[in-house]
């Protein structure tokens, strides 16, 4: 690369477009980028809370939320402008949608969270593809195994996914 990294872009400028849209509403660059990052940080906290509540319990989820929001390296105290929380919020939304779909909740909102969240996250940060691909494969494996489980009674392999 010979030191030239600006022409090797691995991220679609979705975060920058959202910041530009907020700037179009009248905010300056610093305010717009920090506002988008702060909103993404809060959305990340919300989906983290939902996932931790699902995997552990409500008490652990509340403790996580408290520590997440008062973390001195987080967005609130460091006042940074990061694309990472934008991508992480969309990733967690996608993962939450997948988990709800796997539990049999086929409401449209979970498919939207899964698809739109995964798409936004994948466009914002290319390395998110690993998480989204795993989520897609888990939904496919669950669907295939569910159909096979009807035909093959007692097959525990399908539910080990």
Short mmCIF file of N, CA and C in Angstrom, two decimals:
data_model
loop_
_atom_site.label_atom_id
_atom_site.label_comp_id
_atom_site.label_asym_id
_atom_site.label_seq_id
_atom_site.Cartn_x
_atom_site.Cartn_y
_atom_site.Cartn_z
N UNK A 1 0.81 -1.20 0.00
CA UNK A 1 0.00 0.00 0.00
C UNK A 1 0.85 1.26 0.00
N UNK A 2 2.07 1.15 0.37
CA UNK A 2 3.03 2.25 0.36
C UNK A 2 2.54 3.47 1.15
N UNK A 3 1.86 3.20 2.26
CA UNK A 3 1.43 4.30 3.12
C UNK A 3 0.18 5.02 2.68
N UNK A 4 -0.41 4.62 1.57
CA UNK A 4 -1.61 5.31 1.08
C UNK A 4 -2.83 4.47 1.46
N UNK A 5 -3.49 4.84 2.52
CA UNK A 5 -4.66 4.08 2.98
C UNK A 5 -5.97 4.74 2.57
N UNK A 6 -5.95 5.98 2.16
CA UNK A 6 -7.20 6.66 1.86
C UNK A 6 -7.90 6.09 0.64
N UNK A 7 -7.17 5.40 -0.24
CA UNK A 7 -7.81 4.84 -1.42
C UNK A 7 -8.22 3.37 -1.22
N UNK A 8 -8.00 2.82 -0.05
CA UNK A 8 -8.45 1.48 0.31
C UNK A 8 -9.57 1.58 1.33
N UNK A 9 -10.75 1.84 0.85
CA UNK A 9 -11.89 2.02 1.75
C UNK A 9 -12.61 0.69 1.90
N UNK A 10 -12.78 0.27 3.14
CA UNK A 10 -13.47 -0.99 3.42
C UNK A 10 -14.83 -0.77 4.08
N UNK A 11 -15.28 0.44 4.14
CA UNK A 11 -16.55 0.74 4.77
C UNK A 11 -17.37 1.64 3.86
N UNK A 12 -18.64 1.32 3.77
CA UNK A 12 -19.57 2.16 3.04
C UNK A 12 -19.86 3.37 3.91
N UNK A 13 -19.92 4.56 3.38
CA UNK A 13 -20.03 5.77 4.22
C UNK A 13 -21.43 6.03 4.78
N UNK A 14 -22.06 5.00 5.32
CA UNK A 14 -23.41 5.15 5.85
C UNK A 14 -23.45 6.04 7.08
N UNK A 15 -22.51 5.85 8.00
CA UNK A 15 -22.43 6.68 9.19
C UNK A 15 -22.22 8.14 8.79
N UNK A 16 -21.36 8.36 7.85
CA UNK A 16 -21.08 9.72 7.40
C UNK A 16 -22.31 10.34 6.74
N UNK A 17 -23.09 9.54 6.04
CA UNK A 17 -24.32 10.06 5.42
C UNK A 17 -25.33 10.46 6.48
N UNK A 18 -25.44 9.66 7.53
CA UNK A 18 -26.37 10.01 8.62
C UNK A 18 -25.92 11.30 9.29
N UNK A 19 -24.64 11.43 9.54
CA UNK A 19 -24.10 12.67 10.12
C UNK A 19 -24.37 13.84 9.19
N UNK A 20 -24.17 13.66 7.89
CA UNK A 20 -24.41 14.72 6.92
C UNK A 20 -25.88 15.11 6.90
N UNK A 21 -26.77 14.13 7.05
CA UNK A 21 -28.21 14.42 7.08
C UNK A 21 -28.55 15.27 8.31
N UNK A 22 -27.97 14.93 9.46
CA UNK A 22 -28.19 15.73 10.67
C UNK A 22 -27.62 17.14 10.48
N UNK A 23 -26.49 17.23 9.82
CA UNK A 23 -25.91 18.54 9.53
C UNK A 23 -26.83 19.34 8.60
N UNK A 24 -27.47 18.66 7.68
CA UNK A 24 -28.40 19.32 6.76
C UNK A 24 -29.59 19.92 7.52
N UNK A 25 -29.90 19.34 8.67
CA UNK A 25 -30.98 19.87 9.51
C UNK A 25 -30.57 21.12 10.28
N UNK A 26 -29.27 21.45 10.23
CA UNK A 26 -28.82 22.69 10.85
C UNK A 26 -27.74 22.55 11.90
N UNK A 27 -27.35 21.34 12.23
CA UNK A 27 -26.31 21.15 13.24
C UNK A 27 -24.93 21.25 12.59
N UNK A 28 -23.95 21.64 13.37
CA UNK A 28 -22.57 21.66 12.88
C UNK A 28 -21.99 20.26 12.87
N UNK A 29 -20.80 20.12 12.30
CA UNK A 29 -20.17 18.81 12.17
C UNK A 29 -19.96 18.13 13.52
N UNK A 30 -19.40 18.86 14.48
CA UNK A 30 -19.12 18.26 15.78
C UNK A 30 -20.40 17.83 16.49
N UNK A 31 -21.39 18.70 16.51
CA UNK A 31 -22.66 18.38 17.17
C UNK A 31 -23.36 17.22 16.47
N UNK A 32 -23.39 17.24 15.15
CA UNK A 32 -24.07 16.19 14.40
C UNK A 32 -23.41 14.83 14.61
N UNK A 33 -22.09 14.78 14.51
CA UNK A 33 -21.40 13.50 14.66
C UNK A 33 -21.50 12.98 16.09
N UNK A 34 -21.42 13.86 17.06
CA UNK A 34 -21.57 13.40 18.45
C UNK A 34 -22.99 12.98 18.76
N UNK A 35 -23.96 13.64 18.16
CA UNK A 35 -25.36 13.27 18.37
C UNK A 35 -25.66 11.90 17.78
N UNK A 36 -25.18 11.65 16.57
CA UNK A 36 -25.39 10.33 15.95
C UNK A 36 -24.69 9.25 16.77
N UNK A 37 -23.48 9.54 17.24
CA UNK A 37 -22.75 8.57 18.05
C UNK A 37 -23.46 8.33 19.38
N UNK A 38 -23.96 9.38 20.00
CA UNK A 38 -24.66 9.23 21.28
C UNK A 38 -25.95 8.43 21.12
N UNK A 39 -26.70 8.71 20.08
CA UNK A 39 -27.93 7.94 19.83
C UNK A 39 -27.58 6.48 19.56
N UNK A 40 -26.53 6.24 18.78
CA UNK A 40 -26.09 4.86 18.52
C UNK A 40 -25.65 4.17 19.80
N UNK A 41 -25.00 4.90 20.68
CA UNK A 41 -24.56 4.38 21.97
C UNK A 41 -25.77 3.95 22.82
N UNK A 42 -26.80 4.77 22.84
CA UNK A 42 -28.00 4.45 23.61
C UNK A 42 -28.72 3.24 23.00
N UNK A 43 -28.81 3.19 21.69
CA UNK A 43 -29.44 2.04 21.03
C UNK A 43 -28.63 0.76 21.30
N UNK A 44 -27.30 0.88 21.28
CA UNK A 44 -26.44 -0.26 21.63
C UNK A 44 -26.74 -0.73 23.05
N UNK A 45 -26.87 0.21 23.97
CA UNK A 45 -27.20 -0.14 25.35
C UNK A 45 -28.55 -0.82 25.46
N UNK A 46 -29.52 -0.34 24.69
CA UNK A 46 -30.87 -0.93 24.74
C UNK A 46 -30.87 -2.37 24.24
N UNK A 47 -30.23 -2.62 23.10
CA UNK A 47 -30.20 -3.99 22.59
C UNK A 47 -29.30 -4.88 23.43
N UNK A 48 -28.25 -4.34 24.01
CA UNK A 48 -27.42 -5.12 24.94
C UNK A 48 -28.26 -5.53 26.15
N UNK A 49 -29.06 -4.59 26.66
CA UNK A 49 -29.93 -4.87 27.79
C UNK A 49 -30.90 -6.01 27.45
N UNK A 50 -31.53 -5.94 26.28
CA UNK A 50 -32.49 -6.98 25.88
C UNK A 50 -31.81 -8.34 25.74
N UNK A 51 -30.62 -8.34 25.16
CA UNK A 51 -29.92 -9.62 24.99
C UNK A 51 -29.46 -10.20 26.32
N UNK A 52 -28.93 -9.36 27.19
CA UNK A 52 -28.46 -9.85 28.49
C UNK A 52 -29.64 -10.32 29.34
N UNK A 53 -30.76 -9.61 29.25
CA UNK A 53 -31.96 -10.04 29.97
C UNK A 53 -32.43 -11.40 29.47
N UNK A 54 -32.30 -11.62 28.18
CA UNK A 54 -32.71 -12.90 27.59
C UNK A 54 -31.77 -14.03 28.04
N UNK A 55 -30.46 -13.76 28.08
CA UNK A 55 -29.50 -14.80 28.39
C UNK A 55 -29.29 -15.01 29.89
N UNK A 56 -29.43 -13.96 30.68
CA UNK A 56 -29.21 -14.07 32.12
C UNK A 56 -30.50 -13.75 32.85
N UNK A 57 -30.55 -12.62 33.49
CA UNK A 57 -31.80 -12.20 34.13
C UNK A 57 -31.85 -10.68 34.19
N UNK A 58 -32.94 -10.18 34.72
CA UNK A 58 -33.17 -8.73 34.73
C UNK A 58 -32.15 -8.00 35.60
N UNK A 59 -31.76 -8.58 36.73
CA UNK A 59 -30.82 -7.93 37.62
C UNK A 59 -29.45 -7.74 36.94
N UNK A 60 -28.97 -8.77 36.28
CA UNK A 60 -27.69 -8.68 35.56
C UNK A 60 -27.78 -7.65 34.45
N UNK A 61 -28.91 -7.60 33.77
CA UNK A 61 -29.10 -6.64 32.68
C UNK A 61 -29.06 -5.20 33.20
N UNK A 62 -29.69 -4.96 34.33
CA UNK A 62 -29.65 -3.61 34.90
C UNK A 62 -28.23 -3.22 35.33
N UNK A 63 -27.50 -4.15 35.94
CA UNK A 63 -26.12 -3.86 36.33
C UNK A 63 -25.26 -3.57 35.10
N UNK A 64 -25.47 -4.36 34.06
CA UNK A 64 -24.72 -4.10 32.83
C UNK A 64 -25.02 -2.70 32.29
N UNK A 65 -26.29 -2.36 32.26
CA UNK A 65 -26.69 -1.06 31.73
C UNK A 65 -26.07 0.07 32.53
N UNK A 66 -26.08 -0.05 33.84
CA UNK A 66 -25.47 0.97 34.69
C UNK A 66 -23.98 1.11 34.38
N UNK A 67 -23.28 -0.01 34.33
CA UNK A 67 -21.84 0.03 34.06
C UNK A 67 -21.55 0.49 32.63
N UNK A 68 -22.41 0.13 31.71
CA UNK A 68 -22.22 0.53 30.31
C UNK A 68 -22.32 2.05 30.15
N UNK A 69 -23.31 2.65 30.81
CA UNK A 69 -23.52 4.09 30.63
C UNK A 69 -22.56 4.95 31.45
N UNK A 70 -22.01 4.43 32.54
CA UNK A 70 -21.07 5.23 33.33
C UNK A 70 -19.61 4.88 33.03
N UNK A 71 -19.40 4.03 32.06
CA UNK A 71 -18.05 3.65 31.65
C UNK A 71 -17.29 4.89 31.17
N UNK A 72 -16.16 5.22 31.79
CA UNK A 72 -15.44 6.43 31.40
C UNK A 72 -14.85 6.35 29.99
N UNK A 73 -14.74 5.16 29.44
CA UNK A 73 -14.23 5.02 28.08
C UNK A 73 -15.34 5.02 27.05
N UNK A 74 -16.59 5.08 27.52
CA UNK A 74 -17.72 5.10 26.61
C UNK A 74 -17.94 6.47 26.01
N UNK A 75 -19.02 6.61 25.33
CA UNK A 75 -19.31 7.82 24.58
C UNK A 75 -19.67 9.00 25.48
N UNK A 76 -20.41 8.76 26.53
CA UNK A 76 -20.96 9.86 27.33
C UNK A 76 -19.85 10.72 27.93
N UNK A 77 -18.84 10.10 28.52
CA UNK A 77 -17.80 10.87 29.19
C UNK A 77 -16.64 11.26 28.27
N UNK A 78 -16.37 10.44 27.26
CA UNK A 78 -15.23 10.74 26.40
C UNK A 78 -15.58 11.68 25.26
N UNK A 79 -16.85 11.85 24.99
CA UNK A 79 -17.35 12.77 23.95
C UNK A 79 -16.68 12.53 22.61
N UNK A 80 -16.69 11.28 22.17
CA UNK A 80 -16.05 10.92 20.91
C UNK A 80 -17.09 10.81 19.79
N UNK A 81 -16.59 10.73 18.59
CA UNK A 81 -17.42 10.51 17.41
C UNK A 81 -16.94 9.22 16.76
N UNK A 82 -17.63 8.13 17.03
CA UNK A 82 -17.18 6.82 16.58
C UNK A 82 -18.22 6.15 15.68
N UNK A 83 -17.73 5.55 14.63
CA UNK A 83 -18.59 4.76 13.75
C UNK A 83 -18.91 3.41 14.40
N UNK A 84 -18.09 3.00 15.36
CA UNK A 84 -18.21 1.66 15.94
C UNK A 84 -19.55 1.45 16.65
N UNK A 85 -20.01 2.41 17.40
CA UNK A 85 -21.29 2.24 18.09
C UNK A 85 -22.45 2.24 17.11
N UNK A 86 -22.31 2.94 16.01
CA UNK A 86 -23.32 2.92 14.94
C UNK A 86 -23.44 1.51 14.39
N UNK A 87 -22.31 0.89 14.07
CA UNK A 87 -22.30 -0.47 13.54
C UNK A 87 -22.71 -1.49 14.61
N UNK A 88 -22.27 -1.28 15.84
CA UNK A 88 -22.60 -2.21 16.92
C UNK A 88 -24.09 -2.20 17.24
N UNK A 89 -24.72 -1.04 17.21
CA UNK A 89 -26.15 -0.95 17.46
C UNK A 89 -26.93 -1.76 16.41
N UNK A 90 -26.55 -1.61 15.15
CA UNK A 90 -27.22 -2.36 14.09
C UNK A 90 -26.93 -3.86 14.20
N UNK A 91 -25.72 -4.23 14.58
CA UNK A 91 -25.37 -5.64 14.76
C UNK A 91 -26.19 -6.28 15.87
N UNK A 92 -26.28 -5.60 17.00
CA UNK A 92 -27.05 -6.15 18.11
C UNK A 92 -28.54 -6.23 17.78
N UNK A 93 -29.04 -5.27 17.01
CA UNK A 93 -30.43 -5.33 16.56
C UNK A 93 -30.65 -6.57 15.69
N UNK A 94 -29.70 -6.84 14.81
CA UNK A 94 -29.80 -8.01 13.94
C UNK A 94 -29.75 -9.31 14.75
N UNK A 95 -28.84 -9.38 15.69
CA UNK A 95 -28.72 -10.58 16.52
C UNK A 95 -29.97 -10.79 17.37
N UNK A 96 -30.50 -9.70 17.92
CA UNK A 96 -31.74 -9.81 18.70
C UNK A 96 -32.88 -10.31 17.81
N UNK A 97 -32.97 -9.79 16.60
CA UNK A 97 -34.00 -10.25 15.67
C UNK A 97 -33.86 -11.73 15.37
N UNK A 98 -32.63 -12.20 15.16
CA UNK A 98 -32.38 -13.62 14.88
C UNK A 98 -32.82 -14.48 16.06
N UNK A 99 -32.48 -14.07 17.25
CA UNK A 99 -32.84 -14.87 18.43
C UNK A 99 -34.35 -14.97 18.59
N UNK A 100 -35.04 -13.87 18.34
CA UNK A 100 -36.50 -13.89 18.45
C UNK A 100 -37.12 -14.77 17.35
N UNK A 101 -36.55 -14.72 16.15
CA UNK A 101 -37.04 -15.57 15.06
C UNK A 101 -36.81 -17.03 15.38
N UNK A 102 -35.64 -17.34 15.94
CA UNK A 102 -35.34 -18.73 16.30
C UNK A 102 -36.26 -19.25 17.39
N UNK A 103 -36.78 -18.35 18.22
CA UNK A 103 -37.71 -18.78 19.27
C UNK A 103 -39.13 -18.92 18.73
N UNK A 104 -39.30 -18.72 17.44
CA UNK A 104 -40.61 -18.91 16.83
C UNK A 104 -41.45 -17.66 16.74
N UNK A 105 -40.90 -16.52 17.10
CA UNK A 105 -41.64 -15.26 17.01
C UNK A 105 -41.43 -14.70 15.60
N UNK A 106 -42.33 -15.00 14.71
CA UNK A 106 -42.18 -14.61 13.32
C UNK A 106 -42.86 -13.28 13.01
N UNK A 107 -42.94 -12.41 13.98
CA UNK A 107 -43.49 -11.09 13.76
C UNK A 107 -42.57 -10.33 12.80
N UNK A 108 -43.13 -9.51 11.96
CA UNK A 108 -42.36 -8.80 10.95
C UNK A 108 -41.26 -7.91 11.50
N UNK A 109 -41.45 -7.35 12.69
CA UNK A 109 -40.44 -6.44 13.25
C UNK A 109 -39.12 -7.16 13.49
N UNK A 110 -39.19 -8.44 13.85
CA UNK A 110 -37.95 -9.19 14.10
C UNK A 110 -37.21 -9.46 12.79
N UNK A 111 -37.94 -9.70 11.72
CA UNK A 111 -37.32 -9.86 10.41
C UNK A 111 -36.71 -8.55 9.95
N UNK A 112 -37.37 -7.44 10.24
CA UNK A 112 -36.83 -6.13 9.88
C UNK A 112 -35.56 -5.85 10.68
N UNK A 113 -35.59 -6.12 11.99
CA UNK A 113 -34.38 -5.94 12.80
C UNK A 113 -33.24 -6.79 12.26
N UNK A 114 -33.56 -8.03 11.94
CA UNK A 114 -32.54 -8.95 11.42
C UNK A 114 -31.98 -8.47 10.09
N UNK A 115 -32.84 -8.16 9.14
CA UNK A 115 -32.38 -7.82 7.79
C UNK A 115 -31.80 -6.42 7.71
N UNK A 116 -32.53 -5.43 8.20
CA UNK A 116 -32.06 -4.05 8.11
C UNK A 116 -30.86 -3.83 9.03
N UNK A 117 -30.96 -4.36 10.24
CA UNK A 117 -29.83 -4.24 11.16
C UNK A 117 -28.57 -4.87 10.61
N UNK A 118 -28.71 -6.06 10.05
CA UNK A 118 -27.56 -6.74 9.46
C UNK A 118 -27.01 -6.01 8.25
N UNK A 119 -27.91 -5.49 7.42
CA UNK A 119 -27.47 -4.75 6.24
C UNK A 119 -26.74 -3.47 6.60
N UNK A 120 -27.31 -2.71 7.53
CA UNK A 120 -26.68 -1.46 7.96
C UNK A 120 -25.34 -1.73 8.62
N UNK A 121 -25.30 -2.72 9.48
CA UNK A 121 -24.04 -3.04 10.16
C UNK A 121 -22.98 -3.50 9.17
N UNK A 122 -23.37 -4.31 8.21
CA UNK A 122 -22.41 -4.81 7.23
C UNK A 122 -21.89 -3.70 6.33
N UNK A 123 -22.74 -2.74 6.02
CA UNK A 123 -22.29 -1.62 5.20
C UNK A 123 -21.40 -0.67 6.00
N UNK A 124 -21.74 -0.48 7.26
CA UNK A 124 -20.99 0.47 8.07
C UNK A 124 -19.58 -0.04 8.41
N UNK A 125 -19.47 -1.30 8.75
CA UNK A 125 -18.16 -1.90 9.10
C UNK A 125 -18.09 -3.27 8.44
N UNK A 126 -17.14 -3.47 7.58
CA UNK A 126 -17.06 -4.71 6.81
C UNK A 126 -16.79 -5.92 7.69
N UNK A 127 -16.10 -5.75 8.80
CA UNK A 127 -15.80 -6.90 9.66
C UNK A 127 -17.02 -7.42 10.40
N UNK A 128 -18.12 -6.71 10.32
CA UNK A 128 -19.38 -7.17 10.92
C UNK A 128 -19.93 -8.37 10.15
N UNK A 129 -19.49 -8.56 8.90
CA UNK A 129 -19.97 -9.68 8.10
C UNK A 129 -19.83 -11.01 8.81
N UNK A 130 -18.81 -11.16 9.63
CA UNK A 130 -18.62 -12.43 10.34
C UNK A 130 -19.80 -12.71 11.28
N UNK A 131 -20.25 -11.69 11.99
CA UNK A 131 -21.37 -11.88 12.91
C UNK A 131 -22.68 -12.07 12.17
N UNK A 132 -22.88 -11.28 11.12
CA UNK A 132 -24.13 -11.38 10.36
C UNK A 132 -24.21 -12.72 9.64
N UNK A 133 -23.09 -13.19 9.09
CA UNK A 133 -23.08 -14.49 8.41
C UNK A 133 -23.42 -15.59 9.39
N UNK A 134 -22.88 -15.53 10.59
CA UNK A 134 -23.21 -16.53 11.61
C UNK A 134 -24.69 -16.48 11.95
N UNK A 135 -25.26 -15.29 12.02
CA UNK A 135 -26.69 -15.16 12.31
C UNK A 135 -27.54 -15.75 11.19
N UNK A 136 -27.18 -15.44 9.95
CA UNK A 136 -27.92 -15.98 8.80
C UNK A 136 -27.84 -17.49 8.80
N UNK A 137 -26.66 -18.04 9.01
CA UNK A 137 -26.50 -19.49 9.02
C UNK A 137 -27.30 -20.14 10.14
N UNK A 138 -27.38 -19.46 11.29
CA UNK A 138 -28.16 -20.05 12.39
C UNK A 138 -29.64 -20.08 12.06
N UNK A 139 -30.15 -19.05 11.38
CA UNK A 139 -31.57 -19.06 10.98
C UNK A 139 -31.82 -20.15 9.95
N UNK A 140 -30.92 -20.28 8.97
CA UNK A 140 -31.08 -21.31 7.95
C UNK A 140 -31.00 -22.70 8.57
N UNK A 141 -30.02 -22.91 9.44
CA UNK A 141 -29.87 -24.21 10.09
C UNK A 141 -31.08 -24.54 10.95
N UNK A 142 -31.60 -23.54 11.65
CA UNK A 142 -32.78 -23.77 12.48
C UNK A 142 -33.99 -24.12 11.62
N UNK A 143 -34.16 -23.42 10.50
CA UNK A 143 -35.30 -23.69 9.62
C UNK A 143 -35.18 -25.08 9.01
N UNK A 144 -34.00 -25.45 8.53
CA UNK A 144 -33.80 -26.77 7.93
C UNK A 144 -34.00 -27.85 8.97
N UNK A 145 -33.44 -27.66 10.14
CA UNK A 145 -33.56 -28.67 11.19
C UNK A 145 -34.98 -28.79 11.68
N UNK A 146 -35.72 -27.70 11.70
CA UNK A 146 -37.12 -27.77 12.14
C UNK A 146 -37.93 -28.61 11.18
N UNK A 147 -37.66 -28.46 9.87
CA UNK A 147 -38.38 -29.27 8.89
C UNK A 147 -37.96 -30.72 8.96
N UNK A 148 -36.68 -30.98 9.18
CA UNK A 148 -36.19 -32.34 9.28
C UNK A 148 -36.68 -33.00 10.56
N UNK A 149 -36.82 -32.22 11.62
CA UNK A 149 -37.24 -32.78 12.90
C UNK A 149 -38.67 -33.31 12.83
N UNK A 150 -39.47 -32.75 11.95
CA UNK A 150 -40.83 -33.25 11.78
C UNK A 150 -40.79 -34.64 11.16
N UNK A 151 -39.89 -34.83 10.19
CA UNK A 151 -39.78 -36.11 9.50
C UNK A 151 -38.98 -37.13 10.31
N UNK A 152 -37.98 -36.65 11.03
CA UNK A 152 -37.09 -37.55 11.78
C UNK A 152 -37.37 -37.34 13.27
N UNK A 153 -38.16 -38.16 13.83
CA UNK A 153 -38.51 -38.03 15.23
C UNK A 153 -37.32 -38.42 16.10
N UNK A 154 -37.00 -37.56 17.09
CA UNK A 154 -35.93 -37.85 18.02
C UNK A 154 -34.56 -37.40 17.56
N UNK A 155 -34.47 -36.65 16.49
CA UNK A 155 -33.18 -36.17 16.01
C UNK A 155 -32.73 -34.98 16.85
N UNK A 156 -31.77 -35.20 17.72
CA UNK A 156 -31.29 -34.12 18.60
C UNK A 156 -30.25 -33.23 17.93
N UNK A 157 -29.76 -33.66 16.76
CA UNK A 157 -28.73 -32.89 16.09
C UNK A 157 -29.23 -31.51 15.66
N UNK A 158 -30.46 -31.44 15.24
CA UNK A 158 -31.01 -30.19 14.72
C UNK A 158 -31.13 -29.13 15.80
N UNK A 159 -31.38 -29.52 17.00
CA UNK A 159 -31.59 -28.54 18.06
C UNK A 159 -30.31 -28.21 18.78
N UNK A 160 -29.19 -28.78 18.36
CA UNK A 160 -27.90 -28.46 18.96
C UNK A 160 -27.25 -27.27 18.27
N UNK A 161 -27.89 -26.74 17.24
CA UNK A 161 -27.34 -25.61 16.48
C UNK A 161 -27.34 -24.37 17.34
#
